[in-house]
Short mmCIF file of C-alpha atoms and ligand atoms in Angstrom, two decimals:
data_model
loop_
_atom_site.label_atom_id
_atom_site.label_comp_id
_atom_site.label_asym_id
_atom_site.label_seq_id
_atom_site.Cartn_x
_atom_site.Cartn_y
_atom_site.Cartn_z
CA MET A 1 0.00 0.00 0.00
CA ILE A 2 1.00 3.59 -0.61
CA ASP A 3 -0.49 6.98 0.30
CA LEU A 4 0.67 10.24 -1.26
CA HIS A 5 -2.19 12.42 0.01
CA THR A 6 -2.76 12.64 3.77
CA HIS A 7 -3.52 15.26 6.43
CA SER A 8 -2.48 15.60 10.08
CA PHE A 9 -3.69 17.92 12.83
CA CYS A 10 -1.13 20.45 11.62
CA SER A 11 -3.98 21.30 9.24
CA ASP A 12 -7.47 19.80 9.43
CA GLY A 13 -6.63 16.14 10.06
CA GLN A 14 -7.41 14.26 13.26
CA HIS A 15 -4.04 12.71 14.10
CA SER A 16 -0.60 14.03 14.92
CA PRO A 17 2.07 13.46 12.24
CA GLU A 18 3.59 10.71 14.41
CA GLU A 19 0.21 8.99 14.89
CA LEU A 20 -0.41 9.18 11.16
CA VAL A 21 2.88 7.38 10.49
CA ARG A 22 2.03 4.78 13.14
CA LEU A 23 -1.36 4.17 11.51
CA ALA A 24 0.30 3.93 8.10
CA LYS A 25 2.75 1.34 9.41
CA ALA A 26 -0.11 -0.69 10.91
CA GLN A 27 -1.92 -0.58 7.53
CA GLY A 28 1.14 -1.99 5.75
CA ILE A 29 1.90 1.25 3.93
CA THR A 30 5.49 1.34 2.65
CA HIS A 31 5.51 4.78 0.93
CA LEU A 32 3.90 7.86 2.46
CA ALA A 33 3.60 11.61 1.93
CA LEU A 34 2.13 14.11 4.39
CA THR A 35 0.32 16.85 2.46
CA ASP A 36 -1.25 19.24 4.95
CA HIS A 37 -3.20 22.25 3.67
CA ASP A 38 -0.95 25.29 3.25
CA THR A 39 1.58 24.30 5.91
CA THR A 40 4.82 22.34 6.28
CA ALA A 41 4.63 22.31 10.09
CA GLY A 42 4.18 18.54 10.46
CA LEU A 43 6.82 17.40 8.01
CA GLN A 44 9.86 17.20 10.26
CA ALA A 45 8.06 15.08 12.87
CA ALA A 46 6.48 12.85 10.21
CA GLN A 47 9.81 12.37 8.44
CA ALA A 48 11.51 11.36 11.70
CA ALA A 49 8.70 8.95 12.59
CA ALA A 50 8.75 7.46 9.09
CA ASN A 51 12.52 6.93 9.25
CA GLU A 52 12.04 5.16 12.57
CA ALA A 53 9.24 2.99 11.16
CA GLY A 54 11.12 2.13 7.96
CA ILE A 55 8.57 3.89 5.75
CA ARG A 56 9.74 5.78 2.64
CA PHE A 57 8.55 9.36 3.14
CA LEU A 58 8.06 12.42 0.92
CA CYS A 59 7.71 15.93 2.34
CA GLY A 60 4.51 17.30 0.85
CA ILE A 61 2.01 20.14 0.98
CA GLU A 62 -1.45 20.79 -0.51
CA ILE A 63 -1.79 24.41 -1.59
CA SER A 64 -5.25 25.96 -2.01
CA THR A 65 -5.33 28.10 -5.15
CA ASN A 66 -7.64 30.96 -6.08
CA VAL A 67 -10.11 28.59 -7.79
CA LYS A 68 -12.63 26.64 -5.67
CA ASN A 69 -11.37 23.09 -4.93
CA GLN A 70 -8.34 23.55 -7.20
CA HIS A 71 -5.55 22.23 -4.99
CA LEU A 72 -1.90 21.87 -5.90
CA LEU A 73 0.23 19.17 -4.27
CA GLY A 74 3.95 19.76 -3.78
CA TYR A 75 6.26 16.77 -3.27
CA GLY A 76 9.87 16.49 -2.17
CA ILE A 77 9.94 20.07 -0.95
CA ASP A 78 12.79 21.43 1.15
CA ILE A 79 11.29 22.18 4.57
CA GLN A 80 13.96 24.84 5.12
CA SER A 81 13.03 26.68 1.91
CA ALA A 82 12.76 30.39 2.75
CA ALA A 83 10.28 30.90 -0.09
CA MET A 84 8.02 28.13 1.19
CA LEU A 85 8.24 29.22 4.83
CA ALA A 86 7.35 32.80 3.90
CA ALA A 87 4.49 31.64 1.69
CA CYS A 88 3.07 29.44 4.46
CA GLU A 89 3.15 32.40 6.86
CA GLY A 90 1.11 34.31 4.30
CA PHE A 91 -1.31 31.39 3.92
CA THR A 92 -1.86 31.33 7.68
CA ALA A 93 -2.51 35.07 7.78
CA ARG A 94 -4.98 34.70 4.92
CA ARG A 95 -6.79 31.85 6.67
CA ASN A 96 -6.97 33.95 9.84
CA ARG A 97 -8.62 36.77 7.88
CA ARG A 98 -11.02 34.26 6.34
CA THR A 99 -11.94 33.05 9.83
CA LYS A 100 -13.48 36.46 10.62
CA ARG A 101 -15.42 36.29 7.36
CA ILE A 102 -16.75 32.80 8.11
CA LEU A 103 -17.84 33.86 11.61
CA ASP A 104 -19.68 36.85 10.08
CA VAL A 105 -21.45 34.56 7.60
CA LEU A 106 -22.43 32.18 10.42
CA ALA A 107 -23.73 35.11 12.47
CA GLU A 108 -25.94 36.07 9.52
CA HIS A 109 -27.43 32.56 9.85
CA ASP A 110 -28.03 33.22 13.58
CA VAL A 111 -25.25 30.87 14.59
CA ASP A 112 -23.69 31.88 17.88
CA LEU A 113 -20.03 30.89 17.52
CA CYS A 114 -16.80 32.68 18.40
CA GLU A 115 -13.24 32.18 17.22
CA SER A 116 -11.99 30.52 20.42
CA GLU A 117 -14.76 27.90 20.17
CA VAL A 118 -13.45 27.01 16.71
CA ARG A 119 -9.77 27.12 17.69
CA ALA A 120 -10.54 24.63 20.47
CA PHE A 121 -10.75 22.01 17.69
CA ALA A 122 -7.60 23.09 15.85
CA ARG A 123 -3.92 22.35 16.49
CA GLY A 124 -2.48 24.29 13.55
CA GLN A 125 -3.64 25.66 10.24
CA LEU A 126 -7.34 26.56 10.58
CA GLY A 127 -9.70 25.02 8.04
CA ARG A 128 -13.43 24.72 7.52
CA PRO A 129 -13.57 21.21 9.08
CA HIS A 130 -12.72 22.90 12.42
CA PHE A 131 -15.79 25.10 12.00
CA ALA A 132 -17.76 21.94 11.23
CA ALA A 133 -16.54 20.35 14.46
CA ALA A 134 -17.59 23.42 16.46
CA LEU A 135 -21.00 23.50 14.76
CA ILE A 136 -21.52 19.82 15.63
CA ALA A 137 -20.42 20.38 19.24
CA LYS A 138 -22.90 23.24 19.66
CA GLY A 139 -25.71 21.17 18.15
CA TYR A 140 -26.26 23.23 15.00
CA VAL A 141 -25.62 20.20 12.75
CA GLN A 142 -25.19 16.44 13.09
CA SER A 143 -22.26 15.85 10.73
CA VAL A 144 -19.35 17.49 8.87
CA LYS A 145 -21.27 16.91 5.64
CA GLU A 146 -24.30 18.77 6.97
CA ALA A 147 -22.09 21.61 8.25
CA PHE A 148 -20.74 22.15 4.72
CA ALA A 149 -24.12 21.78 3.04
CA LYS A 150 -25.83 24.17 5.45
CA TYR A 151 -23.14 26.77 6.22
CA LEU A 152 -19.59 26.26 4.99
CA ASP A 153 -20.07 26.12 1.23
CA ASP A 154 -21.43 29.68 1.22
CA PRO A 155 -20.46 31.83 -1.82
CA LYS A 156 -19.47 34.62 0.58
CA ILE A 157 -16.84 32.30 2.04
CA HIS A 158 -15.63 31.28 -1.42
CA ALA A 159 -15.30 34.96 -2.32
CA THR A 160 -12.18 35.02 -0.11
CA LEU A 161 -10.46 32.72 -2.64
CA VAL A 162 -9.27 35.81 -4.52
CA GLU A 163 -6.54 36.11 -1.86
CA ASN A 164 -5.10 32.68 -2.72
CA PRO A 165 -2.24 32.10 -5.17
CA THR A 166 -3.02 31.22 -8.76
CA ALA A 167 -2.17 27.67 -9.85
CA GLU A 168 0.77 29.13 -11.76
CA ALA A 169 2.09 30.87 -8.63
CA ALA A 170 1.62 27.72 -6.55
CA ILE A 171 3.55 25.67 -9.13
CA ALA A 172 6.36 28.23 -9.11
CA LEU A 173 6.43 28.15 -5.30
CA VAL A 174 6.73 24.35 -5.20
CA HIS A 175 9.58 24.53 -7.73
CA ALA A 176 11.31 27.28 -5.72
CA ALA A 177 11.25 24.86 -2.76
CA GLY A 178 12.84 22.14 -4.93
CA GLY A 179 9.67 20.06 -5.27
CA LYS A 180 7.42 18.55 -7.92
CA ALA A 181 3.98 20.09 -8.53
CA VAL A 182 0.97 17.79 -8.95
CA TRP A 183 -2.66 18.78 -9.54
CA ALA A 184 -4.78 17.18 -6.78
CA HIS A 185 -8.17 15.59 -7.55
CA PRO A 186 -8.67 17.61 -10.81
CA TYR A 187 -12.34 16.64 -11.15
CA GLN A 188 -13.21 18.38 -7.85
CA THR A 189 -13.08 21.67 -9.75
CA GLY A 190 -16.15 20.50 -11.70
CA LEU A 191 -14.20 20.80 -14.97
CA LYS A 192 -14.52 18.05 -17.57
CA GLY A 193 -14.05 17.46 -21.29
CA ASP A 194 -12.37 20.24 -23.26
CA ALA A 195 -12.44 22.65 -20.32
CA LEU A 196 -10.45 20.18 -18.21
CA THR A 197 -7.96 19.59 -21.05
CA GLU A 198 -7.51 23.35 -21.44
CA ARG A 199 -6.82 23.77 -17.72
CA LEU A 200 -4.38 20.84 -17.79
CA ASP A 201 -2.63 22.39 -20.82
CA ALA A 202 -2.38 25.75 -19.08
CA MET A 203 -0.99 24.25 -15.89
CA ARG A 204 1.43 22.05 -17.84
CA THR A 205 2.67 25.15 -19.67
CA ALA A 206 3.21 26.72 -16.24
CA GLY A 207 5.40 23.75 -15.28
CA LEU A 208 2.98 21.24 -13.74
CA ASP A 209 4.91 18.00 -13.20
CA GLY A 210 2.10 15.55 -12.55
CA VAL A 211 -1.53 14.67 -12.01
CA GLU A 212 -3.26 12.89 -9.12
CA VAL A 213 -4.67 10.08 -11.24
CA TYR A 214 -5.72 7.67 -8.48
CA TYR A 215 -8.27 9.33 -6.23
CA ARG A 216 -11.34 7.94 -4.45
CA THR A 217 -13.95 10.00 -6.28
CA HIS A 218 -12.58 9.43 -9.81
CA ASP A 219 -14.64 6.92 -11.78
CA ALA A 220 -12.99 4.54 -14.28
CA ASP A 221 -13.39 6.94 -17.24
CA GLU A 222 -12.00 9.90 -15.28
CA GLN A 223 -9.01 7.90 -14.07
CA ASP A 224 -8.41 6.68 -17.59
CA PHE A 225 -8.56 10.19 -19.03
CA LEU A 226 -6.06 11.55 -16.51
CA ARG A 227 -3.73 8.58 -16.95
CA ARG A 228 -3.72 9.00 -20.74
CA TYR A 229 -3.07 12.72 -20.43
CA ALA A 230 -0.15 12.17 -18.06
CA GLU A 231 1.29 9.39 -20.25
CA LYS A 232 1.03 11.56 -23.35
CA TYR A 233 3.21 14.26 -21.79
CA GLY A 234 5.44 12.07 -19.64
CA MET A 235 4.04 13.47 -16.39
CA LEU A 236 4.02 11.98 -12.89
CA MET A 237 0.97 9.91 -11.94
CA THR A 238 0.23 10.00 -8.22
CA GLY A 239 -2.49 8.71 -5.94
CA GLY A 240 -3.65 8.89 -2.37
CA SER A 241 -6.56 8.61 0.00
CA ASP A 242 -6.85 12.24 1.22
CA TYR A 243 -7.08 10.71 4.68
CA HIS A 244 -8.08 13.14 7.44
CA GLY A 245 -9.04 10.68 10.22
CA GLU A 246 -12.40 9.10 11.00
CA THR A 247 -13.77 12.04 12.99
CA VAL A 248 -13.23 14.40 10.03
CA LYS A 249 -14.01 12.10 7.08
CA PRO A 250 -15.65 8.92 8.42
CA ASP A 251 -15.73 7.15 5.04
CA VAL A 252 -12.05 7.57 4.11
CA THR A 253 -9.38 5.06 5.14
CA LEU A 254 -5.61 5.38 4.84
CA GLY A 255 -3.76 3.87 1.88
CA VAL A 256 -4.38 3.02 -1.77
CA PRO A 257 -3.10 0.05 -3.80
CA MET A 258 0.47 0.52 -4.99
CA ARG A 259 1.18 1.07 -8.67
CA ASP A 260 4.70 1.18 -10.07
CA GLU A 261 4.25 4.63 -11.62
CA MET A 262 3.58 6.13 -8.17
CA LEU A 263 7.15 5.35 -7.13
CA ALA A 264 8.75 7.76 -9.63
CA MET A 265 9.31 10.47 -7.01
CA PHE A 266 11.04 8.24 -4.44
P1 LIG B 1 -10.52 24.69 3.67
O1 LIG B 1 -9.07 24.37 3.47
O2 LIG B 1 -10.76 25.46 4.90
O3 LIG B 1 -11.15 25.31 2.45
O4 LIG B 1 -11.25 23.30 3.89
C1 LIG B 1 -11.00 22.26 3.00
C2 LIG B 1 -11.35 20.95 3.65
O5 LIG B 1 -12.76 20.84 3.75
C3 LIG B 1 -10.87 19.76 2.83
O6 LIG B 1 -10.39 18.77 3.69
C4 LIG B 1 -12.13 19.28 2.15
O7 LIG B 1 -12.09 17.91 1.88
C5 LIG B 1 -13.19 19.61 3.17
N1 LIG B 1 -14.46 19.80 2.48
C6 LIG B 1 -14.73 20.65 1.47
N2 LIG B 1 -16.02 20.56 1.08
C7 LIG B 1 -16.57 19.59 1.87
C8 LIG B 1 -17.87 19.00 1.98
N3 LIG B 1 -18.87 19.41 1.18
N4 LIG B 1 -18.08 18.06 2.91
C9 LIG B 1 -17.07 17.65 3.73
N5 LIG B 1 -15.83 18.16 3.68
C10 LIG B 1 -15.59 19.11 2.76
ZN1 LIG B 2 -8.54 18.99 4.54
FE1 LIG B 3 -7.80 18.86 -1.64
FE1 LIG B 4 -6.36 16.91 0.82
#
């Protein structure tokens, strides 16, 4: 088993980086990447734990771009990279500004929630799943899914995306940190057909190195399309679970079946 897309509590995952590595070991995972949202904070601890456990490890990150659900994975990044550290500081500041916006939107829905009640569920980079946890705890919703459907997918919240880097800037950032740039779960943008090909072409022109071909929500045709595209241009083909832990995403387990092409970055 392998997993190149995972989250720890350094962003919106449930487990510490060390716990994540322990769980991966127990699942028989031999190759792992930690890809927290917009932060590299967990990488050193995860790398050390992976070395200890005899798991091959890649330092990763998942960068949110200025387009809804368009996420850019970076792999093999230098955790000392000044460019990456500075960018992550900016990402945190941006997420902190967005927090105020989200609380305003919730208040408009007559939800009584303050920042400290949300931060009580967070250990690092703040994300919407922490708001979901707080909404569940206060009885406004029963599940993370309901929290998103009812409150957290609001267009006023998505309007803050304009502060995020473009895909091109995110690719350049990953390269500046010595890493490879991979487009995560491309179909989550809602693009398909020619529009998807055009976006892939544009990102490839900007230096995109690979595509996340193997992803839970991709059906056989979608996986096939992405694999053919990557093969055509000699790009990396990655895959992962997008594991966050059972309390955050109850239906997602750690690890995906290994394929030889996923080992290209190790
Ligand atoms: P954020 O980085 O704050 O925009 O939050 C992104 C996280 O929220 C990711 O882990 C997504 O998988 C999760 N997410 C986004 N939309 C939904 C949804 N409709 N239901 C459950 N989780 C979601
Ligand atoms: Zn997440
Ligand atoms: Fe993502
Ligand atoms: Fe993710």
